[in-house]
XYZ file of C-alpha atoms in Angstrom:
569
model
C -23.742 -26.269 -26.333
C -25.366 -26.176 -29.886
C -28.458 -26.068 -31.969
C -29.607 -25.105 -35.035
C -30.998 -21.865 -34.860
C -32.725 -19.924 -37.887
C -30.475 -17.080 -39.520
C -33.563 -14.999 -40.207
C -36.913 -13.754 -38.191
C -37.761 -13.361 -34.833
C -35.845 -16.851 -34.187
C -32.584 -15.160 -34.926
C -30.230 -15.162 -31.455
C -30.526 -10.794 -31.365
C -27.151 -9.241 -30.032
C -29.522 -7.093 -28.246
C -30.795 -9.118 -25.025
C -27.626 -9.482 -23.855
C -25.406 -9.258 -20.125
C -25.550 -6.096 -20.103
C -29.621 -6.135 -20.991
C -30.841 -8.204 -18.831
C -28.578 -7.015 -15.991
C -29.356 -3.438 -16.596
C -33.190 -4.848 -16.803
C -32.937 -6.239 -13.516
C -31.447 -3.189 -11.779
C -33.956 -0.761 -13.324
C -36.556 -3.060 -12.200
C -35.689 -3.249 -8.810
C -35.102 0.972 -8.219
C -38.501 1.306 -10.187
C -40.390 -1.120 -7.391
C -37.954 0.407 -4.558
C -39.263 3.870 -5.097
C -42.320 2.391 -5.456
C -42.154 0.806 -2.151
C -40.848 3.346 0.133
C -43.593 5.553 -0.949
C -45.977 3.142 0.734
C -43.377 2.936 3.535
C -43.616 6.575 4.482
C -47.604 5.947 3.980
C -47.652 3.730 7.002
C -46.555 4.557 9.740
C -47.812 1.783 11.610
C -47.964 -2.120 11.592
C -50.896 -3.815 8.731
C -51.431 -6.930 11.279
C -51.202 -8.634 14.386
C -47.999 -10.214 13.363
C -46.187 -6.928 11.573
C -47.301 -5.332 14.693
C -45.739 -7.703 17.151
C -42.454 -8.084 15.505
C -42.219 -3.907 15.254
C -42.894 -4.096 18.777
C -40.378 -6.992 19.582
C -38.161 -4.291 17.837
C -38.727 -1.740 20.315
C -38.572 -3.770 23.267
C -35.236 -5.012 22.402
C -33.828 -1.520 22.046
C -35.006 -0.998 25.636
C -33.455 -4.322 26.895
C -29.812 -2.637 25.558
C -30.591 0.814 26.989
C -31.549 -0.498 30.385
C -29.206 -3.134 30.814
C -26.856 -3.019 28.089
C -25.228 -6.098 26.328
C -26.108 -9.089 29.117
C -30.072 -7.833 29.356
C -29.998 -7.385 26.005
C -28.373 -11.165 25.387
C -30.951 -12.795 28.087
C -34.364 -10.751 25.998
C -33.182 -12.736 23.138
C -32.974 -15.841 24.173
C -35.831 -15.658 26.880
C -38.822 -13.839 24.896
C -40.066 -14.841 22.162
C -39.212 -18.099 22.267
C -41.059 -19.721 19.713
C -38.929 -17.762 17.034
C -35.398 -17.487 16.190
C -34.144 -14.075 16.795
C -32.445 -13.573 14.016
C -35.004 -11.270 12.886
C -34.267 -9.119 15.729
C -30.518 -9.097 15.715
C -30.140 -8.353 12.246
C -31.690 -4.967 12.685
C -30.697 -4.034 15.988
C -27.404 -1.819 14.938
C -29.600 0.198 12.969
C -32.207 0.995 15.698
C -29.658 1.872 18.206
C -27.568 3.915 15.255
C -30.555 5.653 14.204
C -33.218 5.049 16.788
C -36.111 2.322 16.304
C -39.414 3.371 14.053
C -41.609 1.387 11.509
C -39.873 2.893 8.817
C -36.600 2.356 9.327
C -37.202 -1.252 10.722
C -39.050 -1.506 7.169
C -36.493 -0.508 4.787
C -33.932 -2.612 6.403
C -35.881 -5.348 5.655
C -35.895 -4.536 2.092
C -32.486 -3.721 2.179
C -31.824 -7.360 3.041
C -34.078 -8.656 0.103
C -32.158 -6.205 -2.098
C -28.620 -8.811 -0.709
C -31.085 -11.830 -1.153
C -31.564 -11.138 -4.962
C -27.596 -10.202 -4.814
C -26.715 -13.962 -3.996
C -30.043 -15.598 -5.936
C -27.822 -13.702 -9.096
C -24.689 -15.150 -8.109
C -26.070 -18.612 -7.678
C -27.316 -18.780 -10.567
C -24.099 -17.161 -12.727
C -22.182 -19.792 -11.302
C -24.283 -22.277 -12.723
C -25.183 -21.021 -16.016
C -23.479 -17.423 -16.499
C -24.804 -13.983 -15.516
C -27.467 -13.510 -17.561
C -29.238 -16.636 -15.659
C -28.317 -15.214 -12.752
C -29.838 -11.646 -13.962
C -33.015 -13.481 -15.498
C -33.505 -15.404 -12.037
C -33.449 -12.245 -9.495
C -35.320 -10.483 -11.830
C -38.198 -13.797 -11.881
C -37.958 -13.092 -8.123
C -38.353 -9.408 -7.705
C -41.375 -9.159 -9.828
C -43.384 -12.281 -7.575
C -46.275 -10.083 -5.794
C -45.980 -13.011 -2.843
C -42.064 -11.984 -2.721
C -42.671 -7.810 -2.659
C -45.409 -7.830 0.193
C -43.794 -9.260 2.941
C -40.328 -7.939 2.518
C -41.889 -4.452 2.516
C -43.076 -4.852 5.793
C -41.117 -6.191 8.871
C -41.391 -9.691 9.482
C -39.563 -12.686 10.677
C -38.981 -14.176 7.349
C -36.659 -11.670 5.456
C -33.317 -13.574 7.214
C -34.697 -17.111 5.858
C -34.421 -15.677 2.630
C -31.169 -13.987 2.346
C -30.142 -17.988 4.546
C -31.531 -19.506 1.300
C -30.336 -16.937 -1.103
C -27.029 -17.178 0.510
C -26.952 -21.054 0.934
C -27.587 -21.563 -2.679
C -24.432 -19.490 -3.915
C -22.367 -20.990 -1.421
C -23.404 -24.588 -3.027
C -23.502 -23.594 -6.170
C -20.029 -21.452 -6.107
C -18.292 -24.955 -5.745
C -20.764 -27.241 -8.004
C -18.780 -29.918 -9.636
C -15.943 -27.777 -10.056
C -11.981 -29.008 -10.974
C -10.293 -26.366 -8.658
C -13.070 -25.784 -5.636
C -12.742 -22.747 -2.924
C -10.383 -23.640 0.002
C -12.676 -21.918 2.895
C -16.503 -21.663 0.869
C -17.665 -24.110 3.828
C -17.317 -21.226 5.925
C -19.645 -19.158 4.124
C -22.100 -22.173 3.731
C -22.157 -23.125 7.273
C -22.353 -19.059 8.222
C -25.694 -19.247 5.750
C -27.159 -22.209 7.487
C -26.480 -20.739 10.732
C -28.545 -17.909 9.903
C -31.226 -20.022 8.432
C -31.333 -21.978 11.528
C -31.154 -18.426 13.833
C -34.167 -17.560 11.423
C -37.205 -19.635 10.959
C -37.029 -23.664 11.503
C -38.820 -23.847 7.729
C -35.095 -23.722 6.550
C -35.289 -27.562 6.856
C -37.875 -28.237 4.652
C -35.687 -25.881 1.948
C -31.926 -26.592 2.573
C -32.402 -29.687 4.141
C -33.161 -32.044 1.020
C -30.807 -29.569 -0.991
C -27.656 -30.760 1.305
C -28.965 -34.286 1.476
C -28.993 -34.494 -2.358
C -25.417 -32.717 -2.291
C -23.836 -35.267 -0.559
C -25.506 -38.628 -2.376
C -24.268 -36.682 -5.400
C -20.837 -35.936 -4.213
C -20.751 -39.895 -2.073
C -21.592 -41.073 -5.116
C -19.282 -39.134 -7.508
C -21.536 -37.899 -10.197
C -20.272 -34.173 -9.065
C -16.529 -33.728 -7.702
C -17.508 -31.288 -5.435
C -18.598 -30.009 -2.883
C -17.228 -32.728 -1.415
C -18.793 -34.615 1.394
C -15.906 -33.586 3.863
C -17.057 -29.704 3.271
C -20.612 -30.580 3.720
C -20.566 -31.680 6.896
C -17.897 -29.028 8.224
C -20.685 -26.291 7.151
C -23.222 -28.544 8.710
C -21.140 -28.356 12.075
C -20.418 -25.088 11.778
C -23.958 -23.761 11.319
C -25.058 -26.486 13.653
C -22.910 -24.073 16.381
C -23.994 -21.106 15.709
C -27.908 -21.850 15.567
C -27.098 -23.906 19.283
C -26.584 -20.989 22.004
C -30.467 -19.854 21.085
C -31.688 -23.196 20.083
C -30.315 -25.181 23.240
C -32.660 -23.541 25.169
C -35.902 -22.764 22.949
C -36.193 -25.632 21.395
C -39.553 -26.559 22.355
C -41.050 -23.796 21.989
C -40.191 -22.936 18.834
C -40.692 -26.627 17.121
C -44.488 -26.387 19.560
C -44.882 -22.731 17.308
C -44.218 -24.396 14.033
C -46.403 -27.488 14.155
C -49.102 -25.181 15.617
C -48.568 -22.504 12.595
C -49.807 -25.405 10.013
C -52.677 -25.543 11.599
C -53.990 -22.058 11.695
C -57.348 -22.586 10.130
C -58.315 -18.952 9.464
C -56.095 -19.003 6.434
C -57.394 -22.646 5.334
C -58.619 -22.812 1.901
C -62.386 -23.893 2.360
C -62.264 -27.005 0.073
C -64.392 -30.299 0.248
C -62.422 -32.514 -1.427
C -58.311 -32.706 -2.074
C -59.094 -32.269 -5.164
C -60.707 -28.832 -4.793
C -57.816 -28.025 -2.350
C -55.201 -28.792 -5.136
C -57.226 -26.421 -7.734
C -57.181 -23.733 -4.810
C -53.671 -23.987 -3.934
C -52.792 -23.630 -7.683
C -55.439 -20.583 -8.286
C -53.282 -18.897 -4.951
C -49.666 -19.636 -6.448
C -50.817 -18.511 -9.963
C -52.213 -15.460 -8.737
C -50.700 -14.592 -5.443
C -47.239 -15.771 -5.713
C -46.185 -15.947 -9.074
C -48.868 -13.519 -10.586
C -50.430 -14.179 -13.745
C -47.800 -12.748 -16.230
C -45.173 -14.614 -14.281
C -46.721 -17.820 -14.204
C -47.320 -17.959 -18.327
C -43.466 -17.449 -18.597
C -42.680 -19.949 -16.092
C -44.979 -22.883 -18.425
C -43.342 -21.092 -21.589
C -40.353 -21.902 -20.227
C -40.528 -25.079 -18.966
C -42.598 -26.450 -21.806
C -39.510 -25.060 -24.220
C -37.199 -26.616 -22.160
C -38.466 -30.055 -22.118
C -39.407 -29.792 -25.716
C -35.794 -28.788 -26.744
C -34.381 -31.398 -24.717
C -37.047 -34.309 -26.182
C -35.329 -33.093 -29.491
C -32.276 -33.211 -28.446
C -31.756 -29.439 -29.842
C -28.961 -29.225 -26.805
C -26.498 -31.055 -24.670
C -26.894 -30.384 -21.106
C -24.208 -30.497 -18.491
C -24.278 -32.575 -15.779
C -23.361 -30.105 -13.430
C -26.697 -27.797 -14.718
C -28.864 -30.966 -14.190
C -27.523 -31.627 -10.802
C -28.548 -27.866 -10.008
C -31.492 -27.878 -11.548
C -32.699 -31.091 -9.112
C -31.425 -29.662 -6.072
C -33.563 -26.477 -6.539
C -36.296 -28.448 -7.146
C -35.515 -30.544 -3.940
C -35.352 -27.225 -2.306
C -38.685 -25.698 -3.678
C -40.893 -28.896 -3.789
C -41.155 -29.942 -0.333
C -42.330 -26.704 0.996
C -45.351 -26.199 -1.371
C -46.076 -30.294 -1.350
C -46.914 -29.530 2.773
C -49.398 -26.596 1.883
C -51.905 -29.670 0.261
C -51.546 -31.056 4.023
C -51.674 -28.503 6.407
C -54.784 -26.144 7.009
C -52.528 -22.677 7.152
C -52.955 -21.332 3.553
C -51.111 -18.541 3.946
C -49.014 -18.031 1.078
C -45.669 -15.785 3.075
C -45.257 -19.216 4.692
C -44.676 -21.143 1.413
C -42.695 -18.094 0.010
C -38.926 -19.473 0.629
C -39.731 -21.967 -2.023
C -39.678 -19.360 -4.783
C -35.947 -18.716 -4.048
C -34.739 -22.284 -5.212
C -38.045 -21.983 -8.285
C -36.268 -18.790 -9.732
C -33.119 -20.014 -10.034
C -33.774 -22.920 -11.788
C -36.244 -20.774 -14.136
C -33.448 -18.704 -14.657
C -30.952 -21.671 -15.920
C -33.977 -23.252 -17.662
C -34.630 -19.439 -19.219
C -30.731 -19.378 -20.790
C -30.765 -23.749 -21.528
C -33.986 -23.070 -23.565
C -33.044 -19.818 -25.484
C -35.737 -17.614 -23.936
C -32.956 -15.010 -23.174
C -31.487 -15.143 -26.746
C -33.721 -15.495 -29.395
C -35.164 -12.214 -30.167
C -39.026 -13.461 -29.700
C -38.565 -15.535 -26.675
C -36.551 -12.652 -25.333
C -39.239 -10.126 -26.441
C -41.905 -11.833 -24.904
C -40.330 -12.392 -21.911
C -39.506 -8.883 -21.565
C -43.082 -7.910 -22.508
C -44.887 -10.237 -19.293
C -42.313 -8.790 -16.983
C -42.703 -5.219 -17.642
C -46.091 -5.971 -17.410
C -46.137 -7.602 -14.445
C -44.019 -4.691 -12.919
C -46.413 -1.988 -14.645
C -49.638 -3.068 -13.008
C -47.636 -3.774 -9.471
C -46.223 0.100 -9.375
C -48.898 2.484 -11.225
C -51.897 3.543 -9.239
C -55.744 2.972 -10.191
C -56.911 6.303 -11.360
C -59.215 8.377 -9.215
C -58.291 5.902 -6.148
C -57.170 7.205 -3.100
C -55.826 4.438 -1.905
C -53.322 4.434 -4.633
C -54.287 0.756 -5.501
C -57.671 -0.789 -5.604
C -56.687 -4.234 -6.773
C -59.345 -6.172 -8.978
C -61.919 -8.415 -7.807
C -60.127 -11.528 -7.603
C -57.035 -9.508 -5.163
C -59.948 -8.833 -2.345
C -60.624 -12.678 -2.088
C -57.036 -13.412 -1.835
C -55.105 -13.083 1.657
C -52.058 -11.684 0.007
C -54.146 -10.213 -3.142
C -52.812 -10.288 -6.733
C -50.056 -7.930 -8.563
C -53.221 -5.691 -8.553
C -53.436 -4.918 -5.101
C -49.081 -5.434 -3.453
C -49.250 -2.034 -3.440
C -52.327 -1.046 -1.850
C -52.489 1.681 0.905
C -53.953 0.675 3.934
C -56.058 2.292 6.667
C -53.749 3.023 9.605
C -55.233 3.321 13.280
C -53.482 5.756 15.389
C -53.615 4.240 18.621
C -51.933 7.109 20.912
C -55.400 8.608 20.779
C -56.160 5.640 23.559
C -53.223 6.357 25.496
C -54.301 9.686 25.918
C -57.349 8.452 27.054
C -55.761 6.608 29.946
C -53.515 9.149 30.508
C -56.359 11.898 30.985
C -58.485 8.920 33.807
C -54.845 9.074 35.442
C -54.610 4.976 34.081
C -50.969 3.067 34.021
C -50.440 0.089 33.415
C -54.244 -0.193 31.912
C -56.025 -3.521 31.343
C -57.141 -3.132 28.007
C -60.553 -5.809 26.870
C -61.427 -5.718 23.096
C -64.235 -7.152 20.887
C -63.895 -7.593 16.932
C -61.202 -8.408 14.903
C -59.223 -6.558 11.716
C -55.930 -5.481 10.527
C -55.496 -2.478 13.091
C -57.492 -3.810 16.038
C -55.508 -6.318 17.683
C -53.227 -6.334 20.395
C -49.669 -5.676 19.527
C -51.479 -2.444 17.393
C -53.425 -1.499 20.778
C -50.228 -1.469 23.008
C -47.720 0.270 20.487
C -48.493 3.564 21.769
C -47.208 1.890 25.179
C -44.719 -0.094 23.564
C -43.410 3.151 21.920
C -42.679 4.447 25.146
C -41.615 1.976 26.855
C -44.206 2.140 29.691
C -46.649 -1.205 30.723
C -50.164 -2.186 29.049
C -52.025 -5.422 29.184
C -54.887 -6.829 26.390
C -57.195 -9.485 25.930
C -59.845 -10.507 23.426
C -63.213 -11.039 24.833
C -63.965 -13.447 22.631
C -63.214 -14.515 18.862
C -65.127 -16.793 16.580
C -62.905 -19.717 16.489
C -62.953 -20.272 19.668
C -67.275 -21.348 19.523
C -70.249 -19.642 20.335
C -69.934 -16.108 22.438
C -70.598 -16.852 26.118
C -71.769 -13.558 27.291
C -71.521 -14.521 31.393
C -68.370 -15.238 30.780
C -67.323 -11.777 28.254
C -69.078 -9.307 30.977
C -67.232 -10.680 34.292
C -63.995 -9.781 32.310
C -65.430 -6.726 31.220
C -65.833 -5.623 34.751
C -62.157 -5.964 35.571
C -61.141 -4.267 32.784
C -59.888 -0.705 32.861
C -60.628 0.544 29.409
C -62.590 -1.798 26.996
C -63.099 -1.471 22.907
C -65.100 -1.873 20.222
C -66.101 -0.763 16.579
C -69.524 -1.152 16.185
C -69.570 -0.375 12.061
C -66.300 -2.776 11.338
C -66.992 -5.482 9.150
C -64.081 -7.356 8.766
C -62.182 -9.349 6.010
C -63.763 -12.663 4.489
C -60.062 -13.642 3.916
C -59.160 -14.018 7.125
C -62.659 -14.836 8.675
C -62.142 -11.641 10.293
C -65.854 -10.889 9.786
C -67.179 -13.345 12.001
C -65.342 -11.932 15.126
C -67.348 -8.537 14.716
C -71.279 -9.670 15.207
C -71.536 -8.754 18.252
C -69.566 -5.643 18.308
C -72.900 -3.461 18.572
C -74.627 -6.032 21.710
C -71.487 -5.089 23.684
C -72.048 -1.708 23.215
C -75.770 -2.210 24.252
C -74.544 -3.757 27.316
C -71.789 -1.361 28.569
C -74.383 1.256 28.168
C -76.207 -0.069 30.718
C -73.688 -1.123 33.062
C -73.447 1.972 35.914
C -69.588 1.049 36.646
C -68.959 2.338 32.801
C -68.959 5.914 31.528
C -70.348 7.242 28.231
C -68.145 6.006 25.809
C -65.342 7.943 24.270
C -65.393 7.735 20.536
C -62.020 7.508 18.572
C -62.103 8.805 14.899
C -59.271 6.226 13.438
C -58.234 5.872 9.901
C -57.201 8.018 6.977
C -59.454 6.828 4.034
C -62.232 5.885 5.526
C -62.409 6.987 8.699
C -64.448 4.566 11.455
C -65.566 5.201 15.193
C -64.100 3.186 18.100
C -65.907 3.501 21.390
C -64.126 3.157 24.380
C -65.643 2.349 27.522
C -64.016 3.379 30.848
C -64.540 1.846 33.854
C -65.422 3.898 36.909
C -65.949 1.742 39.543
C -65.270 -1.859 40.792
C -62.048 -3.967 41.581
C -59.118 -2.704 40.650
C -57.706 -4.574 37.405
C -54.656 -5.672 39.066
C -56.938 -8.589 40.615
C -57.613 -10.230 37.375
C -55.663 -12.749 37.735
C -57.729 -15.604 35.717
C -58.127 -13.157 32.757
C -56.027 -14.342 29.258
C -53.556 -11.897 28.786
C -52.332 -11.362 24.756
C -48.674 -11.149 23.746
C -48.053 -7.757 22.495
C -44.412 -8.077 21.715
């Protein structure tokens, strides 16, 4: 590969950004955000939503499924809860809750530990397409998205899709048009795609176009290898793995996905596509890429194509092949957000995997990691990028106030992936029920925000392994309040909550669900089978009263039978 290059000035290639810089860039990177994140880690005890919540619950339950019954209750709780999702989140951390017993933080920091691997393989991928310092720039690209650090610092289901993508990638690219390929590499792919399938059914809208361009590529001879034969033995042999879960849960879990796309509380509000488009792009731009990251991206990009217009460089046909199939594998994912109401930007995050390593070849094909000004301004965004990510807003207690535009975002901004949140201690209600001699308590709730939902409610139950039942009196998407219908649940209920000061989040539409948290009060006030209420001080920041009613009198709540019962695992 040549091109005239200047001998003088910042066009010069510099010696300096080198293997061992940008490798040594990456690493530093990632201990600087790691410290960074386990310091918010050890801040939180508890889940941030309804779904980190459930899954740290799901965690706990499963531990109690091997304890009770050992490896056969243990096998039937994973294939027989839950069974809209793959387990794979669940399995993957299981050793190291029985090892070292189950808590939020050590369920967290595994999960971070595997998206330390998943940058491992997005490096190896792409240094087997265009040499290690593409595969440093790409897991560095990665590391620094705000979209990518969020979730993987909490524990969700999505941290095995990404180390199935990361991994499925290398596996591909480890054998990409190559003279001499590896003998048994299908056995890695088809182990990746196994997990992908064992993790989230999204992996089809990421590897699936990937492997279907592999093989018209490989059919069709324009890359030696991997050859079709190996395809479709790692096909099979992921299709075997993913079957003893998916045989069974099938429906359920292709019934959860098609019902995920159409959550509408993380819709952008739009009237026209075109205003959706613009919104989608203001989200990626900010949210997942972050500003700094998204002006290198177009730098790059537009250098690339320029470069190649002028024919400065020859490209290989094995690089171009690569470079399509990431796109095949990013594309599809973020094409579905402009037609689906679910907004939410974690869902569309696997496509960033497939994005970063083709910004990483494009990054070393277009000189951006050689010439000393490309090289220098690339170095410059990232550092900034990482800098406002990691240091805390002075005088802010919260470590991280964000700016403006992070507090109208659902995932925020590199201003706010750090943020501390208010954590409810919900063992304070347990001891409630415990004191009114309560098991098994039917728990009724009004309102709506991070730490008032049901999995959070039950944990203290969860926790120790004991029963508790929940249910929302009512929530705004669901129409107007029917009060006849909120007060005859009421009165089967054992304990029943509300904030009366909570607000809510205009992200979420959170702050719709909590109008009527004061009427209820009003109500329950009156109502002789209630007693005073018992206010909760919860929170750390800014602390906030919960009221909790408790029933004296009336049926017992094991008759409420006709009552909605949440999922708290």
């Amino acid at each position: 590969m040549h091109s005239r290059v200047s001998q003088i000035g910042f066009w010069q290639h510099s010696k300096v950004f080198n293997k061992v810089f940008w490798s040594t860039f990456v690493l530093v990177a990632f201990c600087t955000i790691s410290v960074a994140v386990v310091y918010w880690i050890w801040d939180h005890p508890y889940g941030t939503n309804w779904d980190e919540a459930r899954y740290i619950n799901r965690a706990y339950r499963d531990v109690a499924f091997f304890q009770d019954g050992g490896l056969f209750q243990l096998f039937q709780g994973l294939v027989s809860e839950d069974r809209s999702r793959p387990p794979a989140y669940r399995i993957l951390v299981l050793p190291f809750s029985l090892l070292f017993g189950t808590s939020t933080t050590l369920l967290r920091v595994c999960a971070w530990g595997f998206w330390g691997a998943t940058l491992g393989f997005v490096y190896l991928a792409g240094r087997a397409i265009a040499g290690p310092i593409a595969g440093a720039f790409a897991a560095l690209f990665l590391l620094v998205c705000p979209i990518a650090i969020g979730p993987n610092m909490r524990f969700y289901v999505d941290y095995p899709l990404y180390l199935a993508i990361a991994a499925t990638f290398y596996f591909l690219f480890r054998d990409w048009n190559r003279e001499t390929p590896s003998r048994y590499n299908w056995i890695g792919l088809g182990i990746a795609l196994g997990l992908g399938g064992l993790a989230k059914p999204t992996i089809i809208f990421t590897i699936g176009p990937v492997l279907f361009l592999a093989l018209v590529l490989s059919w069709r001879r324009m890359i030696t290898t991997p050859t079709p034969k190996s395809l479709i033995q790692a096909s099979v042999l992921g299709f075997v793995l993913m079957l003893p879960w998916w045989v069974f849960n099938w429906k359920p879990a292709i019934a959860k996905a098609f019902l995920s796309g159409g959550f509408v509380r993380h819709s952008i509000a739009s009237e026209s596509f075109f205003d959706k488009t613009l919104g989608l792009l203001y989200v990626f731009s900010q949210t997942m890429l972050g500003p700094a990251l998204t002006l290198l991206a177009i730098g790059i990009v537009v250098t690339f194509l320029a470069q190649l217009q002028r024919q400065k460089f020859q490209i290989e046909i094995g690089q171009l092949t690569a470079i399509a199939a990431c796109l095949m594998g990013s594309l599809p994912l973020l094409l579905m957000a402009l037609v689906k109401d679910n907004h939410n930007p974690r869902l569309y995050n696997p496509s960033l995997l497939p994005l970063a390593i083709a910004i990483g070849i494009l990054a070393v094909l277009s000189y951006w990691t050689k010439r000393r000004l490309l090289a220098a301004i690339a170095t410059a965004l990232i550092v900034f990028q990482v800098a406002v990510i990691v240091t805390p807003t002075p005088g802010e207690p919260q470590y991280k106030a964000g700016d403006l535009a992070s507090k109208q975002l659902l995932w925020g901004n590199p201003t706010s992936v750090l943020r501390r949140l208010e954590q409810w201690d919900w063992s304070l209600l347990r001891e409630v029920a415990q004191q009114q001699g309560i098991h098994n308590p039917l728990i009724a709730y009004l309102g709506n925000d991070s730490n008032l939902n049901p999995p959070q409610i039950a944990f203290p139950w969860v926790k120790n392994n004991e029963p508790a039942r929940v249910t929302w009196l009512w929530n705004s998407v669901t129409g107007d309040i029917d009060w006849e219908k909120v007060m005859s649940t009421v009165k089967l209920s054992d304990l029943v909550i509300t904030v009366p000061e909570l607000e809510g989040d205009a992200a979420d539409r959170s702050d719709l669900d909590n109008q009527y948290n004061g009427e209820l009060v009003e109500r329950l006030q009156q109502d002789p089978q209630f007693a005073p209420p018992v206010p909760l001080k919860l929170g750390y920041y800014h602390p906030i009263e919960a009221l909790v009613f408790v029933r004296q009198s009336g049926q017992p709540s094991e008759t409420a039978k006709d009552i909605l019962l949440l999922d708290i695992y």
